PDB file of C-alpha atoms (C1' of nucleotides) in Angstrom:
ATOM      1  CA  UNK P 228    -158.244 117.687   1.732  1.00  0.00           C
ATOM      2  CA  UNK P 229    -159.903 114.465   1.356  1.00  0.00           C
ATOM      3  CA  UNK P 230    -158.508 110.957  -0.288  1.00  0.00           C
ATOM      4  CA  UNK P 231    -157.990 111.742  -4.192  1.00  0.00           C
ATOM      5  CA  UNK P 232    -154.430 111.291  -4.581  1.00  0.00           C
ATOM      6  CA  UNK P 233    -153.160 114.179  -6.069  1.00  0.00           C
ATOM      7  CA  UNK P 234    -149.321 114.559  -7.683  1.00  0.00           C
ATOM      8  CA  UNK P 235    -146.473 116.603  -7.810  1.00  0.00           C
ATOM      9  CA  UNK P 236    -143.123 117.618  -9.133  1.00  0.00           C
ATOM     10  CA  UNK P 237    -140.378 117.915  -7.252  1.00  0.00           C
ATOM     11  CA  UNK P 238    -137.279 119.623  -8.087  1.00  0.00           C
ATOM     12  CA  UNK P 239    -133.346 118.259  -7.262  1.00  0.00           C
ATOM     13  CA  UNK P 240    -130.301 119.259  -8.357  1.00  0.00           C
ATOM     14  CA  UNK P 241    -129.007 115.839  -9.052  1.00  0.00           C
ATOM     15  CA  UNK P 242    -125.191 116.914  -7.527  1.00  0.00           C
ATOM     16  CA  UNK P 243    -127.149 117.259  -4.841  1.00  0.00           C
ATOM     17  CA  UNK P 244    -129.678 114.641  -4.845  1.00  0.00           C
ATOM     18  CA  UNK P 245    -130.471 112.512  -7.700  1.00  0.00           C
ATOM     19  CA  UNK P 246    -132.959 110.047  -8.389  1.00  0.00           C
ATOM     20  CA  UNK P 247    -129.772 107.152  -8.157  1.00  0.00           C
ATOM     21  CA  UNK P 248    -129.431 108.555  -5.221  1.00  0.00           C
ATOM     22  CA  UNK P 249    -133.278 107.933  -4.142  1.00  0.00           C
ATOM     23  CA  UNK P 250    -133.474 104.307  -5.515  1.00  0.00           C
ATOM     24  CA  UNK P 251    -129.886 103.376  -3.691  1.00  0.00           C
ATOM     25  CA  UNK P 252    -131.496 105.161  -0.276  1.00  0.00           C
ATOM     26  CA  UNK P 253    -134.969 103.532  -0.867  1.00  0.00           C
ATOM     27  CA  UNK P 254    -136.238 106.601   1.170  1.00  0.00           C
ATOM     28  CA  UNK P 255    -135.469 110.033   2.160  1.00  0.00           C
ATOM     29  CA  UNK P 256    -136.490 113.454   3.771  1.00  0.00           C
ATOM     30  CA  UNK P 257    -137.010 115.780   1.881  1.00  0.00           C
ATOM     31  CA  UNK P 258    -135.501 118.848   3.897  1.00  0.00           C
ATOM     32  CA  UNK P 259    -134.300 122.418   2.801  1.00  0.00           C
ATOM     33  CA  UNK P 260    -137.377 123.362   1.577  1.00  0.00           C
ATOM     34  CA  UNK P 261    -137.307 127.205   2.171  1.00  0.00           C
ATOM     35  CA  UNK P 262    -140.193 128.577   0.104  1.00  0.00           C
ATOM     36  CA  UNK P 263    -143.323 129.333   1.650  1.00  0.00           C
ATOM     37  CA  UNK P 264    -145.733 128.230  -1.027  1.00  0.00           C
ATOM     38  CA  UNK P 265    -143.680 125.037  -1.586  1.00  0.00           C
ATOM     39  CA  UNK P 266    -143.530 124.730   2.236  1.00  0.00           C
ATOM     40  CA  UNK P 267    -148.058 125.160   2.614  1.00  0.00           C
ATOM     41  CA  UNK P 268    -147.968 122.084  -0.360  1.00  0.00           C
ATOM     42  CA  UNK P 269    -146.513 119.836   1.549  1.00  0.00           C
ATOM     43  CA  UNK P 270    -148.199 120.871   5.079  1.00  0.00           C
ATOM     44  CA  UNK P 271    -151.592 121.325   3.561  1.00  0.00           C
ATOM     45  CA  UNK P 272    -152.177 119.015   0.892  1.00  0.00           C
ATOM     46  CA  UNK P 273    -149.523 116.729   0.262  1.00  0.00           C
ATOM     47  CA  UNK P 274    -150.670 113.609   1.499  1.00  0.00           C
ATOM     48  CA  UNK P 275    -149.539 109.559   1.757  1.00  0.00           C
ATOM     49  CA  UNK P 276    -149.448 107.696  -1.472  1.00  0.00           C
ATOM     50  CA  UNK P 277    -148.604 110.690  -3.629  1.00  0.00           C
ATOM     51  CA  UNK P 278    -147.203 110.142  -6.633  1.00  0.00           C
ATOM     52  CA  UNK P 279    -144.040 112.931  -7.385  1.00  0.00           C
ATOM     53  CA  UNK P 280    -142.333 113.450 -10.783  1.00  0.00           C
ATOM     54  CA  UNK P 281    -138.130 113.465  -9.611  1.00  0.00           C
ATOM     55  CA  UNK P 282    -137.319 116.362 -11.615  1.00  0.00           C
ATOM     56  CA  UNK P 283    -132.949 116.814 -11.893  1.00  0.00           C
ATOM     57  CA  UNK P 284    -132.651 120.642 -12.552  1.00  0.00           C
ATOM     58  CA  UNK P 285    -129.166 122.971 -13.270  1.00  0.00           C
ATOM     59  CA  UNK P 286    -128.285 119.727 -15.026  1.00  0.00           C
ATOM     60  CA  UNK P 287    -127.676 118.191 -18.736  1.00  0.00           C
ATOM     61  CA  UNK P 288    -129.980 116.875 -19.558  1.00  0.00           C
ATOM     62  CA  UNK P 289    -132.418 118.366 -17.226  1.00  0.00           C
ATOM     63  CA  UNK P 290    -136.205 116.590 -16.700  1.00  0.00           C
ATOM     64  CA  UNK P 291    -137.789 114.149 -15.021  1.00  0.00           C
ATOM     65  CA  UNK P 292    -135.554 111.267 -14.160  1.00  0.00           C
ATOM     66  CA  UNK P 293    -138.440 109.007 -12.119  1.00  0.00           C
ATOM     67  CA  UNK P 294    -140.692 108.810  -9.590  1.00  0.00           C
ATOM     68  CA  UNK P 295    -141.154 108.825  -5.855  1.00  0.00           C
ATOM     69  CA  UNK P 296    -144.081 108.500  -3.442  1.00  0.00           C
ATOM     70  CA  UNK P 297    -144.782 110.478  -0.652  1.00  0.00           C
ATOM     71  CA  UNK P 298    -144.072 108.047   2.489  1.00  0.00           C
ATOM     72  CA  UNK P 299    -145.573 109.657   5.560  1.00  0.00           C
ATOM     73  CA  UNK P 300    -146.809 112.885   6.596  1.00  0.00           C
ATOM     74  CA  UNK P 301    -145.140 116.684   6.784  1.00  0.00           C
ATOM     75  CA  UNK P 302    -143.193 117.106  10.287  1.00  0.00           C
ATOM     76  CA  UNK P 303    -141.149 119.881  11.800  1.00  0.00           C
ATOM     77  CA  UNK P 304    -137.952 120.512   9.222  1.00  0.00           C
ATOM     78  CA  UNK P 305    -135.394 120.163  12.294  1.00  0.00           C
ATOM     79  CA  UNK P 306    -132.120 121.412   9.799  1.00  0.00           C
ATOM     80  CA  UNK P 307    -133.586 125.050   9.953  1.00  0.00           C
ATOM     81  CA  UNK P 308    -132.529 124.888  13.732  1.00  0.00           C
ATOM     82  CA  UNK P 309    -129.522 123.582  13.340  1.00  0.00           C
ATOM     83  CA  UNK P 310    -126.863 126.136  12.742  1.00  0.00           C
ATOM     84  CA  UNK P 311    -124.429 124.457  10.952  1.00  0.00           C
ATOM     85  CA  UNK P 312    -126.810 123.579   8.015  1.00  0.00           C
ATOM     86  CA  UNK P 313    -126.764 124.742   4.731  1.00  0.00           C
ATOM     87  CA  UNK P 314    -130.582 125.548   5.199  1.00  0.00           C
ATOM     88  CA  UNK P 315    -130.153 126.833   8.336  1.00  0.00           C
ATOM     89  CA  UNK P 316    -133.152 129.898   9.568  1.00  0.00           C
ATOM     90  CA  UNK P 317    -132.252 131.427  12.695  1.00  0.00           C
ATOM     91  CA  UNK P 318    -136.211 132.405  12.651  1.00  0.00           C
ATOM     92  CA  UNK P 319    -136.960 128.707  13.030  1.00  0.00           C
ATOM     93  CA  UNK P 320    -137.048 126.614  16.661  1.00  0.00           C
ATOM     94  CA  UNK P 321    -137.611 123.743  18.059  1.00  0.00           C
ATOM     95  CA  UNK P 322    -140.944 125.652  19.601  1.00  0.00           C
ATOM     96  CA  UNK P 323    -141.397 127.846  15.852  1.00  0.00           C
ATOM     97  CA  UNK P 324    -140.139 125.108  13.001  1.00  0.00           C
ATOM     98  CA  UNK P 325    -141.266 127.385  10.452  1.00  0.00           C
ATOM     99  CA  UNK P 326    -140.169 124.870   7.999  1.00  0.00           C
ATOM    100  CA  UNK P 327    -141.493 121.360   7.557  1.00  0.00           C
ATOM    101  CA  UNK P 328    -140.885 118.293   5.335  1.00  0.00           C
ATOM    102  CA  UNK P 329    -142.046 115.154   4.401  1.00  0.00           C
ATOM    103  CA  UNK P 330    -140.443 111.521   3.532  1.00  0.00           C
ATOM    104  CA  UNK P 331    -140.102 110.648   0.013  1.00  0.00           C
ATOM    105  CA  UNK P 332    -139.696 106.947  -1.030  1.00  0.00           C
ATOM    106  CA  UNK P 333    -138.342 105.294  -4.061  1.00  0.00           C
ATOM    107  CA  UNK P 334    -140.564 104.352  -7.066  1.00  0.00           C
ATOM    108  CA  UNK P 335    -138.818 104.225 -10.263  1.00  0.00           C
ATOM    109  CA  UNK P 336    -136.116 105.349 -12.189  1.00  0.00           C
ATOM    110  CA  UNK P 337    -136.995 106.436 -15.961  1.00  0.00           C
ATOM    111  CA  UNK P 338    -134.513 104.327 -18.412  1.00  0.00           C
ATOM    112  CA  UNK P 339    -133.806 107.856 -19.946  1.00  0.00           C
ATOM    113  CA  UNK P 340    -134.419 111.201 -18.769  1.00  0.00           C
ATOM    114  CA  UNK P 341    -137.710 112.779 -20.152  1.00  0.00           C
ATOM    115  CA  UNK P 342    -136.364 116.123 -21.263  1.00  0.00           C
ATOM    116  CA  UNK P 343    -137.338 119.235 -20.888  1.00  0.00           C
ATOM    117  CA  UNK P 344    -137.420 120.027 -24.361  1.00  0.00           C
ATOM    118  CA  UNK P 345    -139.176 117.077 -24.859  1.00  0.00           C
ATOM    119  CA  UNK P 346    -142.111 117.652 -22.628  1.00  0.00           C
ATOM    120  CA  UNK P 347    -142.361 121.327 -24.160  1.00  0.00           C
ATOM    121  CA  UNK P 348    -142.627 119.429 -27.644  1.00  0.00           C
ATOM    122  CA  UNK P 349    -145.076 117.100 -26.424  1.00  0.00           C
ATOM    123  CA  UNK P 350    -148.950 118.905 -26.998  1.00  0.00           C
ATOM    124  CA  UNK P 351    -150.176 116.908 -24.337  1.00  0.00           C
ATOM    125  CA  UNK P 352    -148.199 118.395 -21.317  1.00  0.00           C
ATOM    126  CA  UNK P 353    -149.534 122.255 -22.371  1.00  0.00           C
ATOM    127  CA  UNK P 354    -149.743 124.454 -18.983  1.00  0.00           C
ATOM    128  CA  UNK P 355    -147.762 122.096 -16.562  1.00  0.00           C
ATOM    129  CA  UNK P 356    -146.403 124.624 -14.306  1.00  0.00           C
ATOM    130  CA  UNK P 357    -142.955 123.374 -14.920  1.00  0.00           C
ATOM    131  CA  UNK P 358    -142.856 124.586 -18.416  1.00  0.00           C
ATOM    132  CA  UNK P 359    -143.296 127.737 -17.629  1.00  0.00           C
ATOM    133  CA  UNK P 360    -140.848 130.465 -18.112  1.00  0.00           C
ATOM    134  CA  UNK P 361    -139.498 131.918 -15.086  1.00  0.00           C
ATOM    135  CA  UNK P 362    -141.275 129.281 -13.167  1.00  0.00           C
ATOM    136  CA  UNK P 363    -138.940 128.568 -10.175  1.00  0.00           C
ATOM    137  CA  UNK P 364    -140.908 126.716  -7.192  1.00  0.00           C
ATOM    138  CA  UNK P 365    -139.452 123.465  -6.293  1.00  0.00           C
ATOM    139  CA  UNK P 366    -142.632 121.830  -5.782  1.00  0.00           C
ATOM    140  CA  UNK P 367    -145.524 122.150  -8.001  1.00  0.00           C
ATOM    141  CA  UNK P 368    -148.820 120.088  -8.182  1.00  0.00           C
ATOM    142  CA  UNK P 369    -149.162 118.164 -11.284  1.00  0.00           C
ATOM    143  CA  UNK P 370    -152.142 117.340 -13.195  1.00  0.00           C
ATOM    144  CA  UNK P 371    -153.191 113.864 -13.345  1.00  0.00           C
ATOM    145  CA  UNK P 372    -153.279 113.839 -17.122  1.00  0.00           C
ATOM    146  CA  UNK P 373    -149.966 115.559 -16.864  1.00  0.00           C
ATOM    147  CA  UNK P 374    -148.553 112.638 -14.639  1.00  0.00           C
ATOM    148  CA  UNK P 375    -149.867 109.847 -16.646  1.00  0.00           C
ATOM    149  CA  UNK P 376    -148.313 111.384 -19.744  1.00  0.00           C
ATOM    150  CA  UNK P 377    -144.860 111.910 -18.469  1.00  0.00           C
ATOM    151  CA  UNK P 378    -144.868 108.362 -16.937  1.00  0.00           C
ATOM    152  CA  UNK P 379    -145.655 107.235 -20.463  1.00  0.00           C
ATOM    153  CA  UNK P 380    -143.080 108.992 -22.015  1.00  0.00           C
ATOM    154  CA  UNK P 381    -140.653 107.724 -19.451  1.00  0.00           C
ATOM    155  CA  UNK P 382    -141.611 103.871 -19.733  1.00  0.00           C
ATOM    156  CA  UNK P 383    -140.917 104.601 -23.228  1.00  0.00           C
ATOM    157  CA  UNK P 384    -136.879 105.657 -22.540  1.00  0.00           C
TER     158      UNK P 384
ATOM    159  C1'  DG W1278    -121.097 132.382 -17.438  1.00  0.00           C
ATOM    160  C1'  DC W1279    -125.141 135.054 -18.488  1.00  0.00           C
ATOM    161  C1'  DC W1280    -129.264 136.870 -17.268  1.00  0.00           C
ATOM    162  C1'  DA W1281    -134.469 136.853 -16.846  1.00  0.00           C
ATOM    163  C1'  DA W1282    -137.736 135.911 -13.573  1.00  0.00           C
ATOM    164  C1'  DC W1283    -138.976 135.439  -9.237  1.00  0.00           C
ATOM    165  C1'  DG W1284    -139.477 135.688  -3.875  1.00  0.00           C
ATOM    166  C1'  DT W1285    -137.910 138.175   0.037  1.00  0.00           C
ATOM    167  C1'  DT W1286    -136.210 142.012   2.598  1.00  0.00           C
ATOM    168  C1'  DG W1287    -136.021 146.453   4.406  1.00  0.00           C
ATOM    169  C1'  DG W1288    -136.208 151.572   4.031  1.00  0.00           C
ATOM    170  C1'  DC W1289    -139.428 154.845   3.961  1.00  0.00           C
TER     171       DC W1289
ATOM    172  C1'  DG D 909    -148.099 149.151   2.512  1.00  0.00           C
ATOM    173  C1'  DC D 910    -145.246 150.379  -1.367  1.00  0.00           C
ATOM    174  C1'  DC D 911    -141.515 149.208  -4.048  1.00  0.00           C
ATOM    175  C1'  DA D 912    -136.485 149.161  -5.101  1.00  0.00           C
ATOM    176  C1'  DA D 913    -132.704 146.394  -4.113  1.00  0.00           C
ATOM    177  C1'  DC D 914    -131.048 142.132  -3.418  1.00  0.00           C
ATOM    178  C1'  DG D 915    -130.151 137.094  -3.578  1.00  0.00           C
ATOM    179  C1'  DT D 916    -131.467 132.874  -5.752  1.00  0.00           C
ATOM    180  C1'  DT D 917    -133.110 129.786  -9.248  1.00  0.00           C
ATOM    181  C1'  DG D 918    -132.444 127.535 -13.277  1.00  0.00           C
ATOM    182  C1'  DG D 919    -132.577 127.357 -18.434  1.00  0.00           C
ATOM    183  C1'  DC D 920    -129.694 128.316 -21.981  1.00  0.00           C
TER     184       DC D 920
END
DNA sequence: GCCAACGTTGGC
DNA sequence: GCCAACGTTGGC
């Protein structure tokens, strides 16, 4: 794995969870992930000190509304075991979490939404994952290029 | 609200 | 192990 900091996108549905949200919490887990590829990310190579683009999806406008940091390591995601969560798996235990998560913290919040549209309009972002048509996980590494760029056009508002 | 794209499930 | 059917995601 080693210590280069990588980054990453993370999707919210801001009715849901919204960067506001993060900034007036300070810090959060980030539970409900039930995707297998999203779930080896953040078991496997996620690590402290990440840097994560808050992206608000199913939203207007949708983009990337800030950033968070990746506060401690992945640990058992204990809402697949309970039974009266929306994410609930009955495959998942105590003994067989199946599903972990990490803890996200607060970074900052963008003074306006970098859109979508924007960020397919902007040469510099060509092949970030989240452009991508059809492309649906809800974490997604992030080039470091890719990072610095959409923090730029953020800081920018 | 529509629907394309995708991941998952389950019959065979 | 294939693949059609299904449910979900998420932009538009």
């Amino acid at each position: 794995m080693g210590s280069k900091r990588r980054f990453w996108l993370i999707k919210s549905e801001p009715g849901s969870y919204s960067i506001a949200d993060l900034e007036r919490d300070g810090r959060t887990s980030w539970d409900g992930v039930r995707n297998y590829q999203a779930r080896n990310f953040m078991r496997d190579e996620m690590a402290v000190g990440d840097l994560l683009l808050f992206y608000h999806s199913s939203t207007e406008p949708t983009g990337v509304a800030g950033i968070g940091r990746v506060f401690g390591p992945a640990y058992p995601d204990y809402t697949a075991w309970d039974a009266n969560d929306k994410h609930y798996d009955p495959r998942a235990s105590k003994e067989n979490p199946v599903w972990v998560m990490v803890d996200v913290e607060f970074v900052e919040k963008f003074p306006a939404v970098v859109r979508l549209a924007e960020m397919k309009a902007a040469g510099e972002l060509d092949g970030m994952l989240v452009l991508k048509r059809g492309q649906r996980l809800s974490i997604q590494p992030v080039d470091e290029a890719h990072f610095k760029a959409v923090r730029k056009m953020g800081k920018r508002g």
